[in-house]
mmCIF file of C-alpha atoms and ligand atoms in Angstrom:
data_model
loop_
_atom_site.group_PDB
_atom_site.id
_atom_site.type_symbol
_atom_site.label_atom_id
_atom_site.label_comp_id
_atom_site.label_asym_id
_atom_site.label_seq_id
_atom_site.Cartn_x
_atom_site.Cartn_y
_atom_site.Cartn_z
ATOM 1 C CA MET A 833 3.113 2.658 -21.776
ATOM 2 C CA TRP A 834 2.104 3.957 -18.363
ATOM 3 C CA GLN A 835 4.851 5.389 -16.191
ATOM 4 C CA LEU A 836 4.306 5.042 -12.455
ATOM 5 C CA TYR A 837 6.077 7.647 -10.304
ATOM 6 C CA GLN A 838 6.619 6.058 -6.917
ATOM 7 C CA PHE A 839 9.132 4.881 -4.296
ATOM 8 C CA PRO A 840 9.361 1.283 -3.036
ATOM 9 C CA LEU A 841 7.761 1.879 0.382
ATOM 10 C CA CYS A 842 4.818 4.050 -0.734
ATOM 11 C CA PRO A 843 1.759 1.996 0.342
ATOM 12 C CA PHE A 844 -0.585 3.835 -2.039
ATOM 13 C CA SER A 845 1.692 3.051 -4.997
ATOM 14 C CA ARG A 846 1.813 -0.574 -3.793
ATOM 15 C CA LYS A 847 -1.986 -0.793 -3.786
ATOM 16 C CA LEU A 848 -2.046 0.564 -7.336
ATOM 17 C CA ARG A 849 0.704 -1.811 -8.478
ATOM 18 C CA LEU A 850 -1.269 -4.760 -7.115
ATOM 19 C CA LEU A 851 -4.384 -3.606 -8.966
ATOM 20 C CA LEU A 852 -2.529 -3.006 -12.261
ATOM 21 C CA SER A 853 -0.911 -6.399 -12.045
ATOM 22 C CA GLU A 854 -4.190 -8.203 -11.190
ATOM 23 C CA LYS A 855 -5.779 -6.479 -14.198
ATOM 24 C CA GLY A 856 -2.858 -7.216 -16.517
ATOM 25 C CA VAL A 857 -2.041 -3.538 -17.198
ATOM 26 C CA GLY A 858 1.634 -2.946 -18.048
ATOM 27 C CA TYR A 859 3.620 -0.053 -16.590
ATOM 28 C CA GLU A 860 7.183 1.155 -16.022
ATOM 29 C CA LEU A 861 8.443 2.178 -12.602
ATOM 30 C CA TRP A 862 9.870 5.683 -12.269
ATOM 31 C CA ARG A 863 11.533 6.416 -8.968
ATOM 32 C CA GLU A 864 10.186 9.545 -7.276
ATOM 33 C CA SER A 865 11.062 10.840 -3.799
ATOM 34 C CA PRO A 866 8.119 13.219 -3.241
ATOM 35 C CA TRP A 867 9.812 14.967 -0.315
ATOM 36 C CA GLU A 868 12.397 16.367 -2.764
ATOM 37 C CA GLY A 869 9.646 18.476 -4.392
ATOM 38 C CA ARG A 870 11.000 18.112 -7.949
ATOM 39 C CA ASP A 871 9.487 20.785 -10.230
ATOM 40 C CA ALA A 872 8.542 18.358 -13.010
ATOM 41 C CA PHE A 873 6.793 16.159 -10.438
ATOM 42 C CA LEU A 874 4.931 19.091 -8.878
ATOM 43 C CA ASN A 875 3.782 20.094 -12.359
ATOM 44 C CA MET A 876 2.106 16.692 -12.696
ATOM 45 C CA ASN A 877 0.742 16.670 -9.137
ATOM 46 C CA PRO A 878 0.662 19.988 -7.275
ATOM 47 C CA ALA A 879 -0.172 18.032 -4.104
ATOM 48 C CA GLY A 880 3.364 16.590 -4.345
ATOM 49 C CA ARG A 881 2.388 13.009 -3.507
ATOM 50 C CA THR A 882 2.992 9.602 -5.013
ATOM 51 C CA PRO A 883 1.560 7.739 -6.869
ATOM 52 C CA VAL A 884 1.264 9.563 -10.175
ATOM 53 C CA LEU A 885 0.614 7.638 -13.377
ATOM 54 C CA ARG A 886 1.419 9.190 -16.747
ATOM 55 C CA ASP A 887 0.987 8.069 -20.334
ATOM 56 C CA GLU A 888 3.171 10.352 -22.516
ATOM 57 C CA ASP A 889 1.739 9.134 -25.823
ATOM 58 C CA LYS A 890 -1.854 9.765 -24.792
ATOM 59 C CA ASP A 891 -0.924 12.807 -22.694
ATOM 60 C CA ILE A 892 -2.902 11.531 -19.682
ATOM 61 C CA THR A 893 -1.789 12.150 -16.086
ATOM 62 C CA LEU A 894 -3.634 10.368 -13.283
ATOM 63 C CA VAL A 895 -3.194 11.393 -9.642
ATOM 64 C CA ASP A 896 -4.314 9.934 -6.281
ATOM 65 C CA SER A 897 -4.359 6.170 -5.768
ATOM 66 C CA ARG A 898 -8.093 5.959 -5.241
ATOM 67 C CA ALA A 899 -8.916 8.001 -8.360
ATOM 68 C CA ILE A 900 -6.424 5.915 -10.359
ATOM 69 C CA CYS A 901 -7.762 2.585 -9.072
ATOM 70 C CA GLU A 902 -11.310 3.646 -9.950
ATOM 71 C CA TYR A 903 -10.099 4.692 -13.438
ATOM 72 C CA PHE A 904 -8.786 1.174 -14.140
ATOM 73 C CA GLU A 905 -11.799 -0.457 -12.540
ATOM 74 C CA GLU A 906 -13.971 1.505 -14.991
ATOM 75 C CA THR A 907 -11.800 0.974 -18.064
ATOM 76 C CA VAL A 908 -10.424 -2.593 -17.688
ATOM 77 C CA GLU A 909 -12.948 -5.401 -17.294
ATOM 78 C CA LYS A 910 -10.499 -8.142 -16.279
ATOM 79 C CA ASN A 911 -10.588 -9.117 -12.580
ATOM 80 C CA PRO A 912 -13.120 -6.617 -11.221
ATOM 81 C CA MET A 913 -12.037 -5.405 -7.789
ATOM 82 C CA ILE A 914 -15.065 -3.243 -6.887
ATOM 83 C CA SER A 915 -17.933 -5.543 -7.815
ATOM 84 C CA GLY A 916 -21.227 -7.049 -6.594
ATOM 85 C CA SER A 917 -24.324 -5.241 -5.362
ATOM 86 C CA ALA A 918 -24.305 -1.531 -4.478
ATOM 87 C CA ALA A 919 -24.086 -2.561 -0.815
ATOM 88 C CA SER A 920 -21.105 -4.838 -1.525
ATOM 89 C CA ARG A 921 -19.339 -2.073 -3.434
ATOM 90 C CA ALA A 922 -19.981 0.340 -0.563
ATOM 91 C CA GLU A 923 -18.451 -2.202 1.842
ATOM 92 C CA ILE A 924 -15.350 -2.496 -0.364
ATOM 93 C CA ARG A 925 -14.989 1.308 -0.482
ATOM 94 C CA ARG A 926 -15.501 1.584 3.291
ATOM 95 C CA LEU A 927 -12.616 -0.792 3.906
ATOM 96 C CA VAL A 928 -10.368 0.857 1.309
ATOM 97 C CA ALA A 929 -10.937 4.162 3.145
ATOM 98 C CA LEU A 930 -10.266 2.482 6.504
ATOM 99 C CA PHE A 931 -6.875 1.183 5.388
ATOM 100 C CA ASP A 932 -5.882 4.201 3.259
ATOM 101 C CA GLU A 933 -6.786 6.666 5.996
ATOM 102 C CA ASN A 934 -6.863 5.029 9.440
ATOM 103 C CA PHE A 935 -4.240 2.328 9.032
ATOM 104 C CA TYR A 936 -1.980 4.771 7.209
ATOM 105 C CA GLY A 937 -2.569 7.522 9.786
ATOM 106 C CA ASP A 938 -2.116 5.212 12.792
ATOM 107 C CA VAL A 939 0.593 2.839 11.617
ATOM 108 C CA THR A 940 2.219 3.148 8.175
ATOM 109 C CA GLY A 941 2.557 6.940 8.143
ATOM 110 C CA PRO A 942 4.250 7.140 11.585
ATOM 111 C CA LEU A 943 6.509 4.148 10.767
ATOM 112 C CA LEU A 944 7.562 5.723 7.458
ATOM 113 C CA HIS A 945 8.249 8.988 9.230
ATOM 114 C CA GLU A 946 10.252 7.451 12.085
ATOM 115 C CA ARG A 947 12.101 4.690 10.239
ATOM 116 C CA MET A 948 12.480 6.005 6.689
ATOM 117 C CA LYS A 949 12.134 9.795 6.485
ATOM 118 C CA LYS A 950 14.073 10.547 9.671
ATOM 119 C CA ARG A 951 16.911 8.385 8.401
ATOM 120 C CA LEU A 952 16.977 9.421 4.730
ATOM 121 C CA VAL A 953 15.782 13.009 4.859
ATOM 122 C CA TYR A 954 16.212 14.526 8.324
ATOM 123 C CA ARG A 955 19.210 12.463 9.550
ATOM 124 C CA GLN A 956 17.575 11.931 12.931
ATOM 125 C CA SER A 957 17.034 8.872 15.121
ATOM 126 C CA PRO A 958 13.546 7.410 15.402
ATOM 127 C CA ASP A 959 11.463 8.323 18.439
ATOM 128 C CA SER A 960 10.830 5.083 20.321
ATOM 129 C CA LYS A 961 7.645 6.381 21.932
ATOM 130 C CA ASN A 962 6.113 7.082 18.497
ATOM 131 C CA LEU A 963 7.238 3.657 17.263
ATOM 132 C CA ARG A 964 5.664 1.915 20.285
ATOM 133 C CA GLU A 965 2.398 3.772 19.743
ATOM 134 C CA ALA A 966 2.283 2.825 16.025
ATOM 135 C CA MET A 967 2.955 -0.828 16.888
ATOM 136 C CA LYS A 968 0.239 -0.790 19.555
ATOM 137 C CA LEU A 969 -2.273 0.615 17.068
ATOM 138 C CA ALA A 970 -1.145 -1.964 14.488
ATOM 139 C CA HIS A 971 -2.375 -4.670 16.901
ATOM 140 C CA GLU A 972 -5.825 -3.087 16.963
ATOM 141 C CA HIS A 973 -5.982 -3.081 13.161
ATOM 142 C CA LEU A 974 -4.781 -6.699 12.987
ATOM 143 C CA TYR A 975 -7.509 -7.668 15.501
ATOM 144 C CA TYR A 976 -10.071 -6.096 13.183
ATOM 145 C CA ILE A 977 -8.715 -8.141 10.251
ATOM 146 C CA ASP A 978 -8.900 -11.290 12.456
ATOM 147 C CA TYR A 979 -12.548 -10.442 13.144
ATOM 148 C CA LEU A 980 -13.401 -9.901 9.450
ATOM 149 C CA ILE A 981 -11.636 -13.093 8.338
ATOM 150 C CA ASP A 982 -13.547 -15.063 10.991
ATOM 151 C CA GLN A 983 -16.701 -14.237 9.034
ATOM 152 C CA ARG A 984 -15.623 -14.024 5.375
ATOM 153 C CA PRO A 985 -12.914 -15.516 3.141
ATOM 154 C CA TRP A 986 -11.770 -12.052 1.997
ATOM 155 C CA LEU A 987 -11.957 -8.733 3.833
ATOM 156 C CA ALA A 988 -15.062 -7.369 2.100
ATOM 157 C CA GLY A 989 -16.846 -10.634 1.290
ATOM 158 C CA ALA A 990 -16.699 -13.784 -0.793
ATOM 159 C CA THR A 991 -14.176 -12.626 -3.392
ATOM 160 C CA ILE A 992 -10.902 -10.718 -3.432
ATOM 161 C CA SER A 993 -11.432 -6.973 -3.842
ATOM 162 C CA LEU A 994 -9.669 -3.625 -3.719
ATOM 163 C CA ALA A 995 -10.135 -3.765 0.077
ATOM 164 C CA ASP A 996 -7.709 -6.704 0.260
ATOM 165 C CA LEU A 997 -5.198 -4.926 -1.994
ATOM 166 C CA ALA A 998 -5.409 -1.698 0.034
ATOM 167 C CA ALA A 999 -4.967 -3.537 3.342
ATOM 168 C CA ALA A 1000 -2.160 -5.785 2.079
ATOM 169 C CA ALA A 1001 -0.316 -2.771 0.632
ATOM 170 C CA GLN A 1002 -0.346 -0.940 3.978
ATOM 171 C CA ILE A 1003 0.517 -4.094 5.909
ATOM 172 C CA SER A 1004 3.420 -4.959 3.617
ATOM 173 C CA VAL A 1005 5.055 -1.577 4.267
ATOM 174 C CA ALA A 1006 4.436 -1.777 8.025
ATOM 175 C CA ASP A 1007 5.906 -5.299 7.996
ATOM 176 C CA TYR A 1008 8.947 -4.151 5.984
ATOM 177 C CA LEU A 1009 9.565 -1.467 8.603
ATOM 178 C CA GLY A 1010 9.396 -4.025 11.434
ATOM 179 C CA GLY A 1011 6.188 -2.536 12.846
ATOM 180 C CA LEU A 1012 4.061 -5.684 13.052
ATOM 181 C CA ASP A 1013 3.985 -8.387 15.701
ATOM 182 C CA TRP A 1014 1.922 -11.202 14.180
ATOM 183 C CA SER A 1015 1.611 -13.269 17.374
ATOM 184 C CA GLY A 1016 -2.035 -13.871 18.292
ATOM 185 C CA HIS A 1017 -3.247 -12.878 14.812
ATOM 186 C CA ASP A 1018 -3.683 -16.257 13.134
ATOM 187 C CA GLN A 1019 -6.587 -15.244 10.891
ATOM 188 C CA ALA A 1020 -4.868 -12.053 9.703
ATOM 189 C CA ARG A 1021 -1.637 -13.953 9.179
ATOM 190 C CA SER A 1022 -3.285 -16.694 7.077
ATOM 191 C CA TRP A 1023 -5.196 -14.120 4.969
ATOM 192 C CA TYR A 1024 -1.949 -12.151 4.395
ATOM 193 C CA SER A 1025 -0.002 -15.258 3.493
ATOM 194 C CA VAL A 1026 -2.586 -16.093 0.755
ATOM 195 C CA ILE A 1027 -2.319 -12.557 -0.667
ATOM 196 C CA LYS A 1028 1.470 -12.631 -0.434
ATOM 197 C CA SER A 1029 1.652 -15.744 -2.585
ATOM 198 C CA ARG A 1030 -0.249 -14.151 -5.504
ATOM 199 C CA PRO A 1031 1.961 -13.403 -8.538
ATOM 200 C CA SER A 1032 0.971 -9.706 -8.300
ATOM 201 C CA PHE A 1033 2.662 -9.497 -4.890
ATOM 202 C CA ARG A 1034 6.022 -11.089 -5.758
ATOM 203 C CA PRO A 1035 7.716 -8.036 -7.302
ATOM 204 C CA LEU A 1036 6.836 -5.942 -4.246
ATOM 205 C CA LEU A 1037 8.359 -8.444 -1.837
ATOM 206 C CA ALA A 1038 11.575 -8.589 -3.843
ATOM 207 C CA GLU A 1039 12.095 -4.811 -3.842
ATOM 208 C CA ARG A 1040 14.267 -2.986 -1.322
ATOM 209 C CA MET A 1041 14.431 0.645 -0.201
ATOM 210 C CA GLU A 1042 17.999 1.877 -0.044
ATOM 211 C CA VAL A 1043 19.646 1.725 3.415
ATOM 212 C CA ILE A 1044 16.579 0.194 5.094
ATOM 213 C CA GLN A 1045 16.453 -3.601 5.276
ATOM 214 C CA PRO A 1046 13.266 -5.540 6.171
ATOM 215 C CA PRO A 1047 13.131 -8.259 8.886
ATOM 216 C CA THR A 1048 13.954 -11.786 7.653
ATOM 217 C CA HIS A 1049 10.322 -13.012 7.657
ATOM 218 C CA TYR A 1050 9.218 -10.142 5.354
ATOM 219 C CA GLY A 1051 9.586 -11.904 1.986
ATOM 220 C CA ASP A 1052 8.639 -15.355 3.310
ATOM 221 C CA VAL A 1053 5.420 -16.340 1.561
ATOM 222 C CA ASP A 1054 4.637 -19.030 4.152
ATOM 223 C CA GLY A 1055 4.980 -16.745 7.125
HETATM 224 N N1 GSH B 613 -4.516 10.123 -0.919
HETATM 225 C C1 GSH B 613 -3.244 9.939 -1.582
HETATM 226 C C2 GSH B 613 -2.152 9.792 -0.539
HETATM 227 C C3 GSH B 613 -0.773 9.712 -1.169
HETATM 228 C C4 GSH B 613 0.339 9.937 -0.150
HETATM 229 O O1 GSH B 613 0.124 10.349 1.009
HETATM 230 N N2 GSH B 613 1.593 9.668 -0.576
HETATM 231 C C5 GSH B 613 2.735 9.907 0.275
HETATM 232 C C6 GSH B 613 3.754 8.779 0.145
HETATM 233 S S1 GSH B 613 3.193 7.287 0.850
HETATM 234 C C7 GSH B 613 3.470 11.157 -0.189
HETATM 235 O O2 GSH B 613 3.714 11.303 -1.368
HETATM 236 N N3 GSH B 613 3.839 12.051 0.755
HETATM 237 C C8 GSH B 613 4.550 13.256 0.458
HETATM 238 C C9 GSH B 613 5.905 13.295 1.090
HETATM 239 O O3 GSH B 613 6.348 12.294 1.681
HETATM 240 O O4 GSH B 613 6.558 14.334 0.967
HETATM 241 C C10 GSH B 613 -3.331 8.696 -2.494
HETATM 242 O O5 GSH B 613 -4.122 7.797 -2.190
HETATM 243 O O6 GSH B 613 -2.649 8.669 -3.522
#
């Protein structure tokens, strides 16, 4: 059985969990707080980041959400998430990179730092200027999703793909941390509400990070 080392608000672990669930791959959750720098964790991933996926019986350790997602895409045929022509696959990978890097760097990373790490690790108050900036940038990203959904049913094209899972994973964490104002983003909101109602998403919405509570609309699959 795969063991997934993660914490509930890690967006990269969320993306992987969505993929594993869509593909029907079983796993156990192992709680890891990467900022604690546990030796056994650093032995598995010297970069000290979640997610890490380990199969003890097979003695396989997989590291980095993109490498792990590609591993399952290559080894499990069910529900392909990087499919179509070479151009379509390149478009999926472009959007995965956009959400993993830009959305995380602009929005999820700063929100996690201000609202989670400062509270749990550094015992500091959040900086309201940094929070305002992250929320402003979140609007720009939601406008881009509105634009994509105006042209296509899913972010990268006609079918659901890893791009949708990557985006929804980042958005779900930003939403949990109260960083998203959905007003004026009807297309993004309707796309997200379809993703949220998939069975793969339910366990994520039910989970809570200690001390930090999400806004009331967070788990609402119609909102
Ligand atoms: N490129 C990596 C990024 C992983 C990453 O940045 N994980 C964060 C948590 S969301 C982390 O472990 N940060 C280290 C820390 O908080 O100390 C991936 O896709 O797996």
